Amino acid sequence: MERSRRSSVSGPDTLLLASEHYGGLLVQQLRDAAHTPKQFADMIMIGDFGVDVDDENALCLAVALLRIGVVHRMSVIANTGDSTMRARLAKGTLQALGAGDVPVAAGVSGRSLGGNGDFEFDCRYLASEDELDPRGGQELFFTALDNASKDGRQVCIVLNSALSDMRNVLEDARWKTLRHAVNNVTVMGGATSKAGTLVMDPLACNNFIDLAAASAVYERLSREVPFFVVSRHAAAQVQLGT
């Protein structure tokens, strides 16, 4: 009976049920944790939505965490290739999931792993450009940090694409004054061993799109905040249903 009831649910609520199906115990533990007095962090996610399905999958999971209270507030920035179109795709995805109030801005445009073909944005839920945050990626980023700082919260930063925007953030004078609001930064990239030390892998996905930015970001963040690197090898070990 319970299985058939769940199967009949449609709309944004199916997101959480699907996450429970694929995440199982993990999602239940997160749900339980959301009911504890601990104050959970905000999230800033940067991605090249539309190149592959992985960034949209990450966005779906982030919305699930937002809905059960593990993430308090979220901001999204799209970059690489046609960043405005990628932002429209991300905004449309959020709207389809019932999270249309999450602000989305276009970040740095430029080289992309994708082909910027029409097929990348050929969907019925593409948002209009006037629904994007007009401040742009960098201003949205610092607004999120500033709001968290004022509320006494911290921010988890998720970097799933080229690191051009993050480098611009690090070069902005506001970074030093708001860095205390950062809980951790996780990047989808890669690292290699050099003289017994882990260094940025120039051949890893996302890193090689903007090598100068990747080099600067890895070097700075590894010294300034808790910094985690997730490589492509993790995908085979932690598989999610699509």
PDB file of C-alpha atoms in Angstrom, residues 50-219:
ATOM      1  CA  GLY A  50      23.257  21.543 -19.687  1.00  0.00           C
ATOM      2  CA  VAL A  51      26.710  20.213 -20.565  1.00  0.00           C
ATOM      3  CA  ASP A  52      25.880  16.886 -18.901  1.00  0.00           C
ATOM      4  CA  VAL A  53      23.131  15.765 -16.551  1.00  0.00           C
ATOM      5  CA  ASP A  54      25.435  15.672 -13.520  1.00  0.00           C
ATOM      6  CA  ASP A  55      25.086  19.334 -12.574  1.00  0.00           C
ATOM      7  CA  GLU A  56      21.301  19.172 -12.864  1.00  0.00           C
ATOM      8  CA  ASN A  57      21.343  16.016 -10.731  1.00  0.00           C
ATOM      9  CA  ALA A  58      23.384  17.909  -8.143  1.00  0.00           C
ATOM     10  CA  LEU A  59      20.841  20.723  -8.277  1.00  0.00           C
ATOM     11  CA  CYS A  60      17.999  18.252  -7.672  1.00  0.00           C
ATOM     12  CA  LEU A  61      19.755  16.801  -4.642  1.00  0.00           C
ATOM     13  CA  ALA A  62      20.461  20.291  -3.310  1.00  0.00           C
ATOM     14  CA  VAL A  63      16.755  21.109  -3.542  1.00  0.00           C
ATOM     15  CA  ALA A  64      15.971  17.936  -1.606  1.00  0.00           C
ATOM     16  CA  LEU A  65      18.388  19.063   1.126  1.00  0.00           C
ATOM     17  CA  LEU A  66      16.778  22.502   1.063  1.00  0.00           C
ATOM     18  CA  ARG A  67      13.301  21.069   1.462  1.00  0.00           C
ATOM     19  CA  ILE A  68      14.121  18.863   4.440  1.00  0.00           C
ATOM     20  CA  GLY A  69      15.966  21.685   6.159  1.00  0.00           C
ATOM     21  CA  VAL A  70      19.572  20.537   5.905  1.00  0.00           C
ATOM     22  CA  VAL A  71      20.346  23.520   3.658  1.00  0.00           C
ATOM     23  CA  HIS A  72      18.836  26.764   4.916  1.00  0.00           C
ATOM     24  CA  ARG A  73      19.177  28.956   1.834  1.00  0.00           C
ATOM     25  CA  MET A  74      20.656  28.444  -1.636  1.00  0.00           C
ATOM     26  CA  SER A  75      22.017  30.599  -4.459  1.00  0.00           C
ATOM     27  CA  VAL A  76      22.952  29.300  -7.924  1.00  0.00           C
ATOM     28  CA  ILE A  77      25.387  30.635 -10.536  1.00  0.00           C
ATOM     29  CA  ALA A  78      25.786  29.240 -14.063  1.00  0.00           C
ATOM     30  CA  ASN A  79      28.988  29.617 -16.062  1.00  0.00           C
ATOM     31  CA  THR A  80      31.034  28.529 -19.111  1.00  0.00           C
ATOM     32  CA  GLY A  81      29.826  28.628 -22.681  1.00  0.00           C
ATOM     33  CA  ASP A  82      26.631  30.689 -22.876  1.00  0.00           C
ATOM     34  CA  SER A  83      26.237  31.320 -19.162  1.00  0.00           C
ATOM     35  CA  THR A  84      22.905  33.098 -19.600  1.00  0.00           C
ATOM     36  CA  MET A  85      21.336  30.082 -21.305  1.00  0.00           C
ATOM     37  CA  ARG A  86      22.794  27.790 -18.648  1.00  0.00           C
ATOM     38  CA  ALA A  87      21.340  30.040 -15.955  1.00  0.00           C
ATOM     39  CA  ARG A  88      17.942  29.902 -17.654  1.00  0.00           C
ATOM     40  CA  LEU A  89      18.140  26.106 -17.644  1.00  0.00           C
ATOM     41  CA  ALA A  90      19.067  26.034 -13.949  1.00  0.00           C
ATOM     42  CA  LYS A  91      16.256  28.443 -13.072  1.00  0.00           C
ATOM     43  CA  GLY A  92      13.775  26.384 -15.059  1.00  0.00           C
ATOM     44  CA  THR A  93      14.919  23.220 -13.298  1.00  0.00           C
ATOM     45  CA  LEU A  94      14.386  24.876  -9.925  1.00  0.00           C
ATOM     46  CA  GLN A  95      10.943  26.096 -10.947  1.00  0.00           C
ATOM     47  CA  ALA A  96       9.981  22.592 -12.083  1.00  0.00           C
ATOM     48  CA  LEU A  97      11.021  21.308  -8.652  1.00  0.00           C
ATOM     49  CA  GLY A  98       8.968  23.885  -6.801  1.00  0.00           C
ATOM     50  CA  ALA A  99      12.043  25.899  -5.772  1.00  0.00           C
ATOM     51  CA  GLY A 100      11.644  28.849  -8.108  1.00  0.00           C
ATOM     52  CA  ASP A 101      12.420  31.320  -5.334  1.00  0.00           C
ATOM     53  CA  VAL A 102      16.090  30.236  -5.345  1.00  0.00           C
ATOM     54  CA  PRO A 103      18.035  33.062  -7.045  1.00  0.00           C
ATOM     55  CA  VAL A 104      19.994  32.163 -10.181  1.00  0.00           C
ATOM     56  CA  ALA A 105      22.499  34.418 -11.944  1.00  0.00           C
ATOM     57  CA  ALA A 106      24.697  34.151 -15.016  1.00  0.00           C
ATOM     58  CA  GLY A 107      28.412  34.008 -14.279  1.00  0.00           C
ATOM     59  CA  VAL A 108      31.445  34.036 -16.559  1.00  0.00           C
ATOM     60  CA  SER A 109      30.904  32.947 -20.163  1.00  0.00           C
ATOM     61  CA  GLY A 110      33.711  31.353 -22.139  1.00  0.00           C
ATOM     62  CA  ARG A 111      35.187  28.015 -23.081  1.00  0.00           C
ATOM     63  CA  SER A 112      32.947  25.052 -22.338  1.00  0.00           C
ATOM     64  CA  LEU A 113      33.077  21.271 -22.345  1.00  0.00           C
ATOM     65  CA  GLY A 114      29.745  21.318 -24.123  1.00  0.00           C
ATOM     66  CA  GLY A 115      28.983  22.297 -27.679  1.00  0.00           C
ATOM     67  CA  ASN A 116      26.470  25.004 -26.799  1.00  0.00           C
ATOM     68  CA  GLY A 117      24.127  23.235 -29.190  1.00  0.00           C
ATOM     69  CA  ASP A 118      20.401  23.798 -29.237  1.00  0.00           C
ATOM     70  CA  PHE A 119      19.882  20.308 -27.803  1.00  0.00           C
ATOM     71  CA  GLU A 120      21.445  21.398 -24.500  1.00  0.00           C
ATOM     72  CA  PHE A 121      18.557  23.757 -23.878  1.00  0.00           C
ATOM     73  CA  ASP A 122      15.788  21.937 -25.744  1.00  0.00           C
ATOM     74  CA  CYS A 123      13.359  21.523 -22.864  1.00  0.00           C
ATOM     75  CA  ARG A 124       9.877  22.716 -21.929  1.00  0.00           C
ATOM     76  CA  TYR A 125      10.944  24.208 -18.599  1.00  0.00           C
ATOM     77  CA  LEU A 126      13.561  26.753 -19.743  1.00  0.00           C
ATOM     78  CA  ALA A 127      13.082  29.969 -17.736  1.00  0.00           C
ATOM     79  CA  SER A 128      13.053  33.383 -19.365  1.00  0.00           C
ATOM     80  CA  GLU A 129      16.063  35.667 -19.082  1.00  0.00           C
ATOM     81  CA  ASP A 130      14.135  38.264 -17.080  1.00  0.00           C
ATOM     82  CA  GLU A 131      13.644  35.681 -14.321  1.00  0.00           C
ATOM     83  CA  LEU A 132      17.391  35.603 -13.625  1.00  0.00           C
ATOM     84  CA  ASP A 133      18.984  37.651 -10.871  1.00  0.00           C
ATOM     85  CA  PRO A 134      20.043  40.895 -12.589  1.00  0.00           C
ATOM     86  CA  ARG A 135      23.014  41.417 -10.253  1.00  0.00           C
ATOM     87  CA  GLY A 136      25.074  38.757 -12.006  1.00  0.00           C
ATOM     88  CA  GLY A 137      27.085  35.907 -10.560  1.00  0.00           C
ATOM     89  CA  GLN A 138      29.716  37.761  -8.556  1.00  0.00           C
ATOM     90  CA  GLU A 139      27.253  40.094  -6.828  1.00  0.00           C
ATOM     91  CA  LEU A 140      24.903  37.212  -6.039  1.00  0.00           C
ATOM     92  CA  PHE A 141      27.843  35.326  -4.541  1.00  0.00           C
ATOM     93  CA  PHE A 142      28.787  38.154  -2.189  1.00  0.00           C
ATOM     94  CA  THR A 143      25.158  38.866  -1.323  1.00  0.00           C
ATOM     95  CA  ALA A 144      24.815  35.249  -0.198  1.00  0.00           C
ATOM     96  CA  LEU A 145      27.972  35.506   1.927  1.00  0.00           C
ATOM     97  CA  ASP A 146      26.887  38.828   3.407  1.00  0.00           C
ATOM     98  CA  ASN A 147      23.401  37.558   4.279  1.00  0.00           C
ATOM     99  CA  ALA A 148      24.856  34.476   5.947  1.00  0.00           C
ATOM    100  CA  SER A 149      27.324  36.573   7.919  1.00  0.00           C
ATOM    101  CA  LYS A 150      24.575  38.896   9.163  1.00  0.00           C
ATOM    102  CA  ASP A 151      22.440  35.905  10.193  1.00  0.00           C
ATOM    103  CA  GLY A 152      25.315  34.191  11.968  1.00  0.00           C
ATOM    104  CA  ARG A 153      25.255  31.348   9.474  1.00  0.00           C
ATOM    105  CA  GLN A 154      27.946  29.746   7.328  1.00  0.00           C
ATOM    106  CA  VAL A 155      28.019  28.878   3.640  1.00  0.00           C
ATOM    107  CA  CYS A 156      28.995  25.677   1.848  1.00  0.00           C
ATOM    108  CA  ILE A 157      30.313  26.454  -1.641  1.00  0.00           C
ATOM    109  CA  VAL A 158      29.948  23.801  -4.361  1.00  0.00           C
ATOM    110  CA  LEU A 159      31.978  24.295  -7.556  1.00  0.00           C
ATOM    111  CA  ASN A 160      30.871  21.864 -10.273  1.00  0.00           C
ATOM    112  CA  SER A 161      32.327  23.609 -13.324  1.00  0.00           C
ATOM    113  CA  ALA A 162      35.101  25.959 -14.456  1.00  0.00           C
ATOM    114  CA  LEU A 163      36.679  27.964 -11.640  1.00  0.00           C
ATOM    115  CA  SER A 164      36.669  31.333 -13.416  1.00  0.00           C
ATOM    116  CA  ASP A 165      33.951  32.798 -11.194  1.00  0.00           C
ATOM    117  CA  MET A 166      35.614  31.596  -8.010  1.00  0.00           C
ATOM    118  CA  ARG A 167      38.899  33.199  -9.038  1.00  0.00           C
ATOM    119  CA  ASN A 168      37.093  36.503  -9.565  1.00  0.00           C
ATOM    120  CA  VAL A 169      35.599  36.163  -6.093  1.00  0.00           C
ATOM    121  CA  LEU A 170      39.031  35.573  -4.564  1.00  0.00           C
ATOM    122  CA  GLU A 171      40.378  38.680  -6.296  1.00  0.00           C
ATOM    123  CA  ASP A 172      37.547  40.831  -4.929  1.00  0.00           C
ATOM    124  CA  ALA A 173      38.414  42.826  -1.785  1.00  0.00           C
ATOM    125  CA  ARG A 174      35.168  41.675  -0.153  1.00  0.00           C
ATOM    126  CA  TRP A 175      36.441  38.090   0.041  1.00  0.00           C
ATOM    127  CA  LYS A 176      38.785  38.860   2.930  1.00  0.00           C
ATOM    128  CA  THR A 177      36.032  40.497   4.963  1.00  0.00           C
ATOM    129  CA  LEU A 178      33.456  37.752   4.334  1.00  0.00           C
ATOM    130  CA  ARG A 179      35.690  34.665   4.219  1.00  0.00           C
ATOM    131  CA  HIS A 180      34.775  33.912   7.831  1.00  0.00           C
ATOM    132  CA  ALA A 181      31.269  32.987   6.638  1.00  0.00           C
ATOM    133  CA  VAL A 182      32.590  30.090   4.519  1.00  0.00           C
ATOM    134  CA  ASN A 183      32.191  26.669   6.115  1.00  0.00           C
ATOM    135  CA  ASN A 184      33.892  24.744   3.296  1.00  0.00           C
ATOM    136  CA  VAL A 185      34.440  24.660  -0.458  1.00  0.00           C
ATOM    137  CA  THR A 186      34.037  21.485  -2.521  1.00  0.00           C
ATOM    138  CA  VAL A 187      35.217  21.381  -6.127  1.00  0.00           C
ATOM    139  CA  MET A 188      34.510  18.802  -8.814  1.00  0.00           C
ATOM    140  CA  GLY A 189      37.948  18.508 -10.352  1.00  0.00           C
ATOM    141  CA  GLY A 190      41.042  16.524  -9.589  1.00  0.00           C
ATOM    142  CA  ALA A 191      44.380  16.525  -7.819  1.00  0.00           C
ATOM    143  CA  THR A 192      47.650  14.694  -8.325  1.00  0.00           C
ATOM    144  CA  SER A 193      50.620  13.949  -6.099  1.00  0.00           C
ATOM    145  CA  LYS A 194      53.780  16.014  -6.544  1.00  0.00           C
ATOM    146  CA  ALA A 195      56.695  15.625  -4.132  1.00  0.00           C
ATOM    147  CA  GLY A 196      54.344  14.092  -1.614  1.00  0.00           C
ATOM    148  CA  THR A 197      51.865  16.966  -1.846  1.00  0.00           C
ATOM    149  CA  LEU A 198      48.480  17.032  -3.551  1.00  0.00           C
ATOM    150  CA  VAL A 199      48.343  19.657  -6.291  1.00  0.00           C
ATOM    151  CA  MET A 200      45.805  20.646  -8.928  1.00  0.00           C
ATOM    152  CA  ASP A 201      45.562  18.141 -11.803  1.00  0.00           C
ATOM    153  CA  PRO A 202      45.696  20.182 -15.046  1.00  0.00           C
ATOM    154  CA  LEU A 203      44.067  17.353 -17.011  1.00  0.00           C
ATOM    155  CA  ALA A 204      41.028  16.960 -14.766  1.00  0.00           C
ATOM    156  CA  CYS A 205      37.594  17.970 -16.003  1.00  0.00           C
ATOM    157  CA  ASN A 206      36.664  21.548 -15.081  1.00  0.00           C
ATOM    158  CA  ASN A 207      40.290  22.360 -14.197  1.00  0.00           C
ATOM    159  CA  PHE A 208      41.548  22.469 -17.782  1.00  0.00           C
ATOM    160  CA  ILE A 209      38.730  24.727 -18.983  1.00  0.00           C
ATOM    161  CA  ASP A 210      40.439  27.654 -17.253  1.00  0.00           C
ATOM    162  CA  LEU A 211      43.823  26.446 -16.029  1.00  0.00           C
ATOM    163  CA  ALA A 212      44.939  29.808 -14.684  1.00  0.00           C
ATOM    164  CA  ALA A 213      41.797  30.096 -12.599  1.00  0.00           C
ATOM    165  CA  ALA A 214      42.049  26.501 -11.378  1.00  0.00           C
ATOM    166  CA  SER A 215      45.659  26.957 -10.315  1.00  0.00           C
ATOM    167  CA  ALA A 216      44.870  30.130  -8.396  1.00  0.00           C
ATOM    168  CA  VAL A 217      41.749  28.705  -6.756  1.00  0.00           C
ATOM    169  CA  TYR A 218      43.370  25.454  -5.608  1.00  0.00           C
ATOM    170  CA  GLU A 219      46.376  27.300  -4.208  1.00  0.00           C
TER     171      GLU A 219
END
